[in-house]
Amino acid sequence: MTAGDTFGPDDYGGSKFARFVRKCNDFRSTPAAVLAVSTMAVFADTVVYGLIVPFLPEILQERLGMSSSANGILFGCFGVGVLVGAPVSAYISDRWKLRKWPMIIGLVGLGATSVLFAFSNAFWELVLARLAQGVSSGITWAVGLGMIADVYAGEAIGKAMGIAFSGFTLGYLGGPVLGGVIYDAGGVHAIAIFVGAITVVDLVCRLLLREPKDVLSASASRANSPPNLELSQREQLLESSLHEKDSVADVPSSAHGVPLPAPVLIASPVTAGRAGVVEIISSGNSNESNGTDASANQRDENDSGEKRRTTMLDLLKEWPILACCIATITVTGASGSFEPTLPIVLVDKYNLKSTIIGVIFIALVIPNAVIGPFAGKFTDNERVLARIAPYGRFGFIIIGSLLEAVAIACVGATSNIAGLVINLVFVGMLGGVAAVPIMSIMGVHVHRMGGDAYAKVYALFNIAYSVGVIVIPTVLPPIMNAIGFAATMGVTAAILVFGAIVLAIHPTIMLLRHGRSAYAGENARVFL
């Protein structure tokens, strides 16, 4: 009997331990297990990113005698590594439908490079280790988020991504907290042991997890529905939809104009070469009908040949995906602005030790982690989305970015620790509101495109995230040296405001062109 076989009650006996083992085996074949393991993977990756924050000034400035600009360079190196690891792993994962083993390879690489970083004695060794960490992290991020999208329905992905984002937050912002406590307790050796322990636990979980396609098959079996082992659940939906004779105007939508979770087969010029495409219209004028007929003929031609795979360039030509990449750069870049700057201020201005610096970062961590699942739930709520149509999920990003910009500006203007902590709480909470919908929008839009590029779209998320952590944390320390911490926080706030304005342009144009009434009723226009 192999690890992928289904076990029956008789295989375990009747003891409590046997029943526990059976439940564990059943659980590893559920979407909840995929979500749990992927969230743990995201946490492990991002906690490694932030572990070095509290003691990095001690290593670089005191031990190696380097300027504060070196801090930003190391954070930027991590992003460069992600730029390499994410797209390569996404292509391999989507091309051959492999999820589990790329995740395992990424984890082993992350653990090994983190230990190398802990024992490095020269700046070039730190740079090399940080680059390798980024490559490993890029693999895990792209494939892990793709796994979640594989097993959760397109319109229900928001809550799942909200939970995964909480893992990201706990690691990304909680890493400095853990790093300060562990480093003060045992130095770099304790950091290496901690990373090794996380790696072992995460590795066991990933080894036990089944491939998402097997999880879907097991779910179908439990529902007494024979699974198709050749196609994923979404591919089956797409194949059946391609043979429907109904026109595109009959695509079902809710009373509030939010589409139901079936593939939306509305042609767009960007994706005219592939079967199952999107975008964003469902009204029935004659021009749109002619375009629909043409797309139907194109689909019939494509049915006889091999379906062209969606590329990253195809995804970037879709405005919702491009907008999400822009939002990722600004939102995650703003969140990452504190790692290379705040510890320096806390040491120079307030003379705090690394342990206390790590504790102060809790003010960012807890609100951000708590708000994630709630924000994800609201981004799936049809009534809420209908009230802010056509902005939809983008409305959460825009509002969250603007309010977070105000909170960040207040951080820079604060002159005491108490006020600093209070403002950081608001930054963490509002940052979660702005960031959670990004991954949800990407997953929903790819679902509407046919669902064959989840790893690729989250590789783009990773790349955008990398650009944010390469550019913003790298340039902020020199800016802070020139103009001070308060003005630097003002620059960060301006970046967020710029991102919010860019995101608001397209839905505002749609609102002015079609009016608010076009997004209500039975024939409401589709929006994200």
Coordinates of C-alpha atoms in Angstrom, one line a residue:
M1 CA 0.0 0.0 0.0
T2 CA 1.4 3.4 -1.0
A3 CA 1.3 6.7 0.7
G4 CA -1.3 8.0 -1.7
D5 CA -3.8 5.1 -1.2
T6 CA -7.0 5.5 0.7
F7 CA -7.1 3.6 4.0
G8 CA -10.2 2.0 5.4
P9 CA -11.2 1.6 9.1
D10 CA -10.0 -2.0 9.2
D11 CA -6.4 -0.9 8.3
Y12 CA -6.1 0.9 11.7
G13 CA -7.9 -1.3 14.1
G14 CA -10.3 0.1 16.7
S15 CA -8.0 1.8 19.2
K16 CA -8.1 5.5 19.9
F17 CA -4.6 5.9 18.5
A18 CA -5.7 4.0 15.3
R19 CA -8.7 6.3 14.9
F20 CA -6.4 9.3 15.4
V21 CA -4.0 8.1 12.7
R22 CA -6.9 7.5 10.4
K23 CA -8.2 11.0 10.9
C24 CA -4.8 12.5 10.3
N25 CA -4.4 10.5 7.1
D26 CA -7.9 11.7 6.0
F27 CA -7.0 15.3 6.9
R28 CA -3.9 15.3 4.7
S29 CA -6.1 14.8 1.7
T30 CA -8.3 17.8 2.4
P31 CA -8.1 21.4 1.1
A32 CA -7.8 22.5 4.7
A33 CA -4.5 20.6 4.9
V34 CA -3.2 22.3 1.8
L35 CA -4.1 25.7 3.3
A36 CA -2.5 24.8 6.6
V37 CA 0.8 23.6 5.1
S38 CA 1.0 26.5 2.6
T39 CA 0.4 29.0 5.4
M40 CA 3.1 27.4 7.4
A41 CA 5.4 27.5 4.4
V42 CA 4.8 31.2 3.9
F43 CA 5.4 31.8 7.6
A44 CA 8.7 29.9 7.6
D45 CA 9.9 31.9 4.6
T46 CA 9.0 35.3 5.9
V47 CA 10.1 34.7 9.4
V48 CA 13.6 34.0 8.0
Y49 CA 13.4 37.3 6.2
G50 CA 12.8 39.2 9.4
L51 CA 14.9 37.3 11.9
I52 CA 18.0 39.4 11.2
V53 CA 16.3 42.8 11.7
P54 CA 17.1 43.4 15.4
F55 CA 20.8 42.3 15.4
L56 CA 21.7 43.4 11.8
P57 CA 23.0 46.8 12.9
E58 CA 25.2 45.1 15.5
I59 CA 26.7 42.7 12.9
L60 CA 27.2 45.3 10.1
Q61 CA 27.9 48.5 11.9
E62 CA 29.7 47.3 15.1
R63 CA 31.4 44.1 14.0
L64 CA 32.1 44.8 10.3
G65 CA 32.3 48.6 10.5
M66 CA 30.0 49.2 7.5
S67 CA 27.6 52.1 6.9
S68 CA 23.8 51.9 7.4
S69 CA 23.3 51.6 3.6
A70 CA 24.6 48.0 3.9
N71 CA 21.5 47.1 5.8
G72 CA 19.3 48.0 2.9
I73 CA 21.6 46.1 0.5
L74 CA 21.1 42.8 2.4
F75 CA 17.3 43.2 2.3
G76 CA 17.5 44.0 -1.4
C77 CA 19.6 40.9 -2.0
F78 CA 16.7 38.8 -0.7
G79 CA 14.4 40.3 -3.3
V80 CA 16.8 39.7 -6.1
G81 CA 16.9 36.0 -5.2
V82 CA 13.1 35.9 -5.2
L83 CA 13.2 37.4 -8.7
V84 CA 15.1 34.3 -9.8
G85 CA 13.4 31.6 -7.9
A86 CA 9.7 32.6 -8.3
P87 CA 9.3 32.6 -12.2
V88 CA 11.4 29.5 -12.8
S89 CA 9.6 27.4 -10.2
A90 CA 6.2 28.8 -11.3
Y91 CA 6.9 27.7 -14.9
I92 CA 8.0 24.2 -13.9
S93 CA 5.1 23.8 -11.4
D94 CA 2.3 24.9 -13.8
R95 CA 3.9 23.1 -16.8
W96 CA 4.1 19.7 -15.2
K97 CA 1.5 20.1 -12.5
L98 CA 4.0 19.6 -9.7
R99 CA 3.4 21.4 -6.4
K100 CA 4.7 19.2 -3.5
W101 CA 8.3 18.5 -4.5
P102 CA 9.2 22.1 -5.6
M103 CA 7.9 23.2 -2.1
I104 CA 10.2 20.6 -0.4
I105 CA 13.2 21.7 -2.5
G106 CA 12.6 25.3 -1.6
L107 CA 12.3 24.5 2.1
V108 CA 15.6 22.5 2.2
G109 CA 17.4 25.3 0.4
L110 CA 15.9 27.9 2.8
G111 CA 17.1 26.0 5.8
A112 CA 20.6 25.4 4.5
T113 CA 21.1 29.0 3.4
S114 CA 19.8 30.4 6.6
V115 CA 22.3 28.4 8.6
L116 CA 25.0 29.7 6.2
F117 CA 23.9 33.3 6.9
A118 CA 24.1 32.8 10.7
F119 CA 27.7 31.6 10.5
S120 CA 29.0 34.1 7.9
N121 CA 31.9 36.3 8.9
A122 CA 32.3 38.6 5.9
F123 CA 29.9 40.9 4.0
W124 CA 30.2 39.0 0.7
E125 CA 29.2 35.8 2.5
L126 CA 26.1 37.5 4.0
V127 CA 25.2 38.8 0.5
L128 CA 25.6 35.3 -1.0
A129 CA 23.5 33.6 1.7
R130 CA 20.8 36.3 1.4
L131 CA 20.6 35.8 -2.3
A132 CA 20.2 32.0 -1.9
Q133 CA 17.5 32.6 0.8
G134 CA 15.6 34.7 -1.7
V135 CA 15.7 32.0 -4.4
S136 CA 14.4 29.4 -2.0
S137 CA 11.7 31.7 -0.7
G138 CA 10.6 32.5 -4.3
I139 CA 10.1 28.8 -5.0
T140 CA 8.0 28.3 -1.9
W141 CA 5.9 31.4 -2.3
A142 CA 4.9 30.9 -5.9
V143 CA 4.1 27.2 -5.5
G144 CA 2.5 27.4 -2.1
L145 CA 0.0 30.1 -3.1
G146 CA -0.6 28.2 -6.3
M147 CA -1.5 25.1 -4.2
I148 CA -4.2 27.1 -2.3
A149 CA -5.7 28.4 -5.5
D150 CA -5.7 24.8 -6.9
V151 CA -8.1 23.5 -4.2
Y152 CA -10.3 26.5 -3.4
A153 CA -13.1 27.7 -5.6
G154 CA -12.3 30.9 -7.4
E155 CA -14.9 33.1 -5.6
A156 CA -14.1 31.6 -2.2
I157 CA -10.4 32.2 -2.5
G158 CA -10.5 35.5 -0.5
K159 CA -10.9 33.9 2.9
A160 CA -8.3 31.3 2.2
M161 CA -5.8 33.9 1.0
G162 CA -6.6 36.0 4.1
I163 CA -5.5 33.1 6.3
A164 CA -2.4 32.6 4.2
F165 CA -1.7 36.3 4.5
S166 CA -1.9 36.0 8.3
G167 CA 1.0 33.5 8.1
F168 CA 2.9 36.0 5.9
T169 CA 2.3 38.7 8.5
L170 CA 3.3 36.6 11.5
G171 CA 6.5 35.7 9.7
Y172 CA 7.3 39.0 8.0
L173 CA 6.6 41.2 11.0
G174 CA 7.0 38.6 13.7
G175 CA 10.5 37.6 12.5
P176 CA 12.1 40.7 14.1
V177 CA 10.4 39.9 17.4
L178 CA 11.7 36.3 17.5
G179 CA 15.1 37.4 16.1
G180 CA 15.6 39.9 19.0
V181 CA 14.6 37.4 21.7
I182 CA 16.6 34.5 20.3
Y183 CA 19.7 36.5 19.5
D184 CA 19.9 37.9 23.0
A185 CA 19.4 34.5 24.4
G186 CA 22.0 32.6 22.4
G187 CA 23.5 34.7 19.6
V188 CA 23.8 33.5 16.0
H189 CA 24.1 29.8 17.1
A190 CA 20.6 30.0 18.6
I191 CA 19.3 31.6 15.4
A192 CA 20.7 28.7 13.4
I193 CA 19.1 26.2 15.7
F194 CA 15.7 27.9 15.5
V195 CA 15.8 28.0 11.7
G196 CA 16.8 24.3 11.7
A197 CA 13.9 23.4 13.9
I198 CA 11.4 25.3 11.7
T199 CA 12.8 23.6 8.7
V200 CA 12.4 20.1 10.2
V201 CA 8.8 20.7 11.3
D202 CA 7.8 22.2 8.0
L203 CA 9.5 19.5 6.0
V204 CA 7.6 16.8 7.8
C205 CA 4.3 18.5 7.1
R206 CA 5.2 19.0 3.4
L207 CA 6.2 15.3 3.0
L208 CA 2.9 14.2 4.5
L209 CA 0.8 16.4 2.3
R210 CA -0.7 15.0 -0.9
E211 CA -0.5 16.7 -4.3
P212 CA -3.4 19.2 -4.8
K213 CA -4.7 17.1 -7.8
D214 CA -4.9 14.1 -5.4
V215 CA -6.6 16.2 -2.8
L216 CA -9.3 17.1 -5.4
S217 CA -9.6 13.5 -6.4
A218 CA -10.1 12.5 -2.8
S219 CA -12.7 15.2 -2.2
A220 CA -14.6 14.0 -5.3
S221 CA -14.5 10.5 -4.0
R222 CA -15.9 11.6 -0.6
A223 CA -18.7 13.3 -2.4
N224 CA -19.4 10.1 -4.4
S225 CA -18.4 11.9 -7.6
P226 CA -15.9 10.0 -9.8
P227 CA -12.8 12.2 -10.2
N228 CA -11.1 12.8 -13.5
L229 CA -7.4 12.0 -12.9
E230 CA -6.3 13.7 -16.0
L231 CA -7.8 17.1 -15.4
S232 CA -7.9 19.3 -12.3
Q233 CA -11.3 20.4 -11.0
R234 CA -11.2 23.7 -12.7
E235 CA -10.0 22.2 -16.0
Q236 CA -13.1 20.0 -15.9
L237 CA -15.3 23.0 -15.4
L238 CA -13.6 24.8 -18.3
E239 CA -13.8 21.8 -20.6
S240 CA -17.6 21.5 -20.0
S241 CA -18.1 25.2 -20.4
L242 CA -16.3 25.3 -23.7
H243 CA -19.0 23.0 -25.2
E244 CA -21.9 25.1 -23.9
K245 CA -24.1 26.6 -26.6
D246 CA -25.3 29.4 -24.4
S247 CA -24.1 32.9 -25.4
V248 CA -21.8 34.9 -23.2
A249 CA -24.7 37.3 -22.3
D250 CA -26.2 34.4 -20.3
V251 CA -23.3 34.1 -17.9
P252 CA -24.9 33.9 -14.4
S253 CA -24.4 36.7 -12.0
S254 CA -25.8 37.5 -8.6
A255 CA -28.4 40.2 -8.0
H256 CA -25.6 42.5 -7.0
G257 CA -23.5 42.1 -10.1
V258 CA -20.8 39.9 -8.6
P259 CA -20.3 36.8 -10.8
L260 CA -21.0 33.4 -9.6
P261 CA -18.0 31.0 -9.3
A262 CA -18.2 29.5 -12.8
P263 CA -15.6 30.3 -15.5
V264 CA -16.4 33.5 -17.3
L265 CA -15.8 33.0 -21.0
I266 CA -15.8 36.5 -22.3
A267 CA -13.2 37.2 -24.9
S268 CA -10.5 39.8 -24.6
P269 CA -7.9 40.8 -27.2
V270 CA -5.1 39.9 -24.9
T271 CA -6.2 36.3 -24.5
A272 CA -7.8 35.6 -27.8
G273 CA -5.4 32.7 -28.5
R274 CA -6.5 30.5 -25.6
A275 CA -9.6 28.7 -24.6
G276 CA -11.5 30.1 -21.7
V277 CA -10.8 33.8 -21.4
V278 CA -12.1 36.9 -19.5
E279 CA -12.9 40.3 -19.0
I280 CA -15.1 42.5 -17.7
I281 CA -18.3 43.0 -19.7
S282 CA -21.7 41.3 -19.7
S283 CA -24.0 43.8 -21.2
G284 CA -25.7 42.9 -24.5
N285 CA -25.2 45.6 -27.2
S286 CA -24.6 44.5 -30.7
N287 CA -20.9 45.2 -30.8
E288 CA -20.3 43.0 -27.8
S289 CA -22.4 40.3 -29.3
N290 CA -20.3 40.3 -32.5
G291 CA -17.2 40.0 -30.4
T292 CA -18.7 37.1 -28.6
D293 CA -19.5 35.3 -31.8
A294 CA -16.0 35.8 -33.0
S295 CA -14.6 34.5 -29.7
A296 CA -16.8 31.4 -30.0
N297 CA -15.5 30.7 -33.5
Q298 CA -12.0 31.1 -32.2
R299 CA -12.7 28.6 -29.4
D300 CA -14.1 26.1 -31.8
E301 CA -10.8 26.3 -33.8
N302 CA -8.7 25.9 -30.7
D303 CA -10.7 22.9 -29.5
S304 CA -9.2 20.8 -32.3
G305 CA -5.7 21.6 -31.3
E306 CA -3.6 21.9 -28.2
K307 CA -4.7 24.7 -25.8
R308 CA -2.0 27.4 -25.6
R309 CA -0.8 27.9 -22.1
T310 CA -1.1 31.2 -20.4
T311 CA 2.2 33.0 -20.0
M312 CA 3.3 35.6 -17.5
L313 CA 3.2 38.2 -20.3
D314 CA -0.4 37.2 -21.0
L315 CA -1.2 37.8 -17.3
L316 CA 0.5 41.2 -17.2
K317 CA -1.6 42.3 -20.2
E318 CA -4.6 41.9 -18.0
W319 CA -5.3 45.2 -16.1
P320 CA -6.4 43.6 -12.8
I321 CA -3.2 41.5 -12.6
L322 CA -1.0 44.5 -13.5
A323 CA -2.8 46.7 -11.0
C324 CA -2.2 44.0 -8.3
C325 CA 1.5 44.0 -9.1
I326 CA 1.6 47.8 -8.7
A327 CA -0.3 47.5 -5.4
T328 CA 2.1 44.8 -4.2
I329 CA 5.1 47.0 -4.8
T330 CA 3.7 49.9 -2.9
V331 CA 1.9 48.1 0.0
T332 CA 4.6 45.5 0.8
G333 CA 7.3 48.1 0.1
A334 CA 5.8 50.4 2.6
S335 CA 5.5 47.6 5.2
G336 CA 9.2 46.7 4.5
S337 CA 10.3 50.3 5.0
F338 CA 10.5 49.7 8.8
E339 CA 13.0 46.9 8.8
P340 CA 16.0 48.8 7.7
T341 CA 15.1 52.2 9.3
L342 CA 13.2 51.7 12.5
P343 CA 15.9 49.7 14.4
I344 CA 18.5 52.3 13.6
V345 CA 16.2 55.1 15.0
L346 CA 15.4 53.0 18.1
V347 CA 19.1 52.4 18.8
D348 CA 20.3 56.0 18.0
K349 CA 17.4 58.0 19.5
Y350 CA 16.1 55.8 22.3
N351 CA 19.2 53.6 23.0
L352 CA 17.1 50.4 23.0
K353 CA 18.5 46.8 22.9
S354 CA 17.6 44.2 20.3
T355 CA 15.1 42.5 22.5
I356 CA 13.1 45.6 23.0
I357 CA 13.3 46.5 19.3
G358 CA 11.9 43.1 18.6
V359 CA 9.0 43.6 21.1
I360 CA 8.1 46.9 19.5
F361 CA 7.6 45.2 16.2
I362 CA 4.7 43.3 17.9
A363 CA 2.7 46.5 17.4
L364 CA 2.8 45.8 13.7
V365 CA 2.4 42.0 13.9
I366 CA -0.7 41.4 16.0
P367 CA -3.1 43.8 14.3
N368 CA -2.0 42.8 10.9
A369 CA -2.3 39.1 11.6
V370 CA -5.8 39.5 13.2
I371 CA -7.2 41.7 10.4
G372 CA -6.1 39.3 7.6
P373 CA -8.9 36.6 7.9
F374 CA -11.6 39.3 8.5
A375 CA -10.5 41.3 5.5
G376 CA -10.4 38.1 3.4
K377 CA -14.0 37.3 4.5
F378 CA -15.2 40.8 3.5
T379 CA -13.6 40.6 0.1
D380 CA -15.8 37.6 -0.6
N381 CA -19.0 39.2 0.6
E382 CA -21.2 40.0 -2.4
R383 CA -23.2 42.7 -0.7
V384 CA -20.1 44.6 0.5
L385 CA -18.5 44.4 -2.9
A386 CA -21.8 45.5 -4.6
R387 CA -21.9 48.6 -2.5
I388 CA -18.5 49.8 -3.7
A389 CA -18.9 48.7 -7.3
P390 CA -17.1 49.0 -9.7
Y391 CA -14.1 49.4 -7.3
G392 CA -14.9 46.0 -5.6
R393 CA -11.9 44.4 -4.0
F394 CA -9.7 47.2 -5.3
G395 CA -11.7 49.6 -3.0
F396 CA -10.2 47.8 0.0
I397 CA -6.7 48.3 -1.3
I398 CA -7.3 52.0 -2.1
I399 CA -8.9 52.9 1.2
G400 CA -6.4 50.8 3.2
S401 CA -3.4 52.4 1.4
L402 CA -4.6 55.9 1.9
L403 CA -5.3 55.4 5.6
E404 CA -2.0 53.5 6.1
A405 CA -0.2 56.5 4.5
V406 CA -1.7 58.8 7.2
A407 CA -0.6 56.4 9.9
I408 CA 3.0 56.1 8.6
A409 CA 3.3 59.8 8.4
C410 CA 2.2 59.9 12.0
V411 CA 4.9 57.4 12.9
G412 CA 7.5 59.8 11.5
A413 CA 6.1 62.7 13.4
T414 CA 6.0 60.9 16.8
S415 CA 8.6 62.0 19.4
N416 CA 8.0 59.3 22.1
I417 CA 7.9 55.5 22.3
A418 CA 4.2 55.3 23.4
G419 CA 3.0 57.4 20.4
L420 CA 5.3 55.4 18.1
V421 CA 3.8 52.1 19.3
I422 CA 0.2 53.3 18.9
N423 CA 0.8 54.5 15.4
L424 CA 2.5 51.2 14.5
V425 CA -0.7 49.4 15.6
F426 CA -2.7 51.4 13.0
V427 CA -0.1 50.8 10.4
G428 CA -0.2 47.1 10.9
M429 CA -4.0 47.0 10.9
L430 CA -4.5 49.2 7.8
G431 CA -1.6 47.4 6.0
G432 CA -3.6 44.2 6.3
V433 CA -6.7 45.8 4.9
A434 CA -4.7 47.0 1.9
A435 CA -2.7 43.8 1.3
V436 CA -5.2 40.9 1.7
P437 CA -7.4 41.6 -1.4
I438 CA -4.3 41.6 -3.7
M439 CA -3.9 37.8 -3.6
S440 CA -7.6 37.2 -3.8
I441 CA -8.0 39.4 -6.9
M442 CA -5.2 37.6 -8.6
G443 CA -6.7 34.2 -7.9
V444 CA -10.2 35.1 -8.9
H445 CA -9.1 36.7 -12.1
V446 CA -7.0 33.6 -13.1
H447 CA -9.9 31.4 -12.3
R448 CA -12.0 33.4 -14.7
M449 CA -9.3 33.0 -17.3
G450 CA -9.5 29.2 -17.1
G451 CA -7.4 28.4 -14.0
D452 CA -4.2 27.2 -15.7
A453 CA -1.7 29.7 -14.3
Y454 CA -2.0 30.0 -10.5
A455 CA 1.7 29.4 -9.8
K456 CA 2.6 31.9 -12.6
V457 CA 0.3 34.6 -11.2
Y458 CA 1.6 34.2 -7.7
A459 CA 5.1 34.2 -9.1
L460 CA 4.3 37.7 -10.5
F461 CA 3.1 38.6 -7.0
N462 CA 6.4 37.4 -5.7
I463 CA 8.3 39.4 -8.3
A464 CA 6.4 42.5 -7.5
Y465 CA 7.0 41.9 -3.8
S466 CA 10.7 41.5 -4.5
V467 CA 10.7 44.8 -6.4
G468 CA 9.2 46.4 -3.4
V469 CA 11.7 45.0 -0.9
I470 CA 14.6 45.6 -3.3
V471 CA 13.9 49.2 -4.1
I472 CA 12.2 50.8 -1.1
P473 CA 14.2 49.3 1.8
T474 CA 17.5 49.8 -0.2
V475 CA 16.9 53.5 -1.0
L476 CA 15.4 54.5 2.3
P477 CA 18.5 54.3 4.6
P478 CA 20.5 56.7 2.5
I479 CA 17.4 59.0 2.3
M480 CA 17.1 58.8 6.0
N481 CA 20.7 59.8 6.4
A482 CA 20.1 62.8 4.3
I483 CA 16.7 64.1 5.4
G484 CA 15.9 62.3 8.7
F485 CA 13.4 59.6 9.8
A486 CA 10.3 61.8 9.8
A487 CA 10.8 63.0 6.2
T488 CA 11.6 59.4 5.2
M489 CA 8.2 58.2 6.5
G490 CA 6.7 61.0 4.5
V491 CA 8.3 59.6 1.4
T492 CA 6.9 56.2 2.2
A493 CA 3.4 57.6 2.7
A494 CA 3.6 59.3 -0.6
I495 CA 4.5 56.0 -2.3
L496 CA 1.3 54.5 -0.9
V497 CA -0.8 57.5 -2.0
F498 CA 0.6 57.1 -5.5
G499 CA -0.3 53.5 -5.6
A500 CA -3.9 54.2 -4.5
I501 CA -4.3 56.8 -7.2
V502 CA -3.1 54.4 -9.9
L503 CA -5.5 51.7 -8.7
A504 CA -8.4 54.1 -8.7
I505 CA -8.0 55.3 -12.3
H506 CA -9.6 52.4 -14.2
P507 CA -12.6 51.7 -12.0
T508 CA -13.3 55.5 -11.9
I509 CA -13.3 55.6 -15.7
M510 CA -15.7 52.7 -15.8
L511 CA -18.0 54.4 -13.2
L512 CA -18.0 57.6 -15.2
R513 CA -18.6 55.8 -18.5
H514 CA -21.3 53.4 -17.5
G515 CA -22.8 54.9 -14.3
R516 CA -23.5 53.4 -11.0
S517 CA -26.7 51.7 -12.2
A518 CA -24.8 49.5 -14.6
Y519 CA -23.4 47.5 -11.7
A520 CA -26.7 46.6 -10.2
G521 CA -29.5 44.2 -11.2
E522 CA -29.7 41.0 -13.2
N523 CA -27.6 42.2 -16.1
A524 CA -25.0 43.9 -14.0
R525 CA -21.5 44.4 -15.4
V526 CA -18.9 42.1 -13.9
F527 CA -16.2 43.6 -11.6
L528 CA -13.6 42.3 -9.2

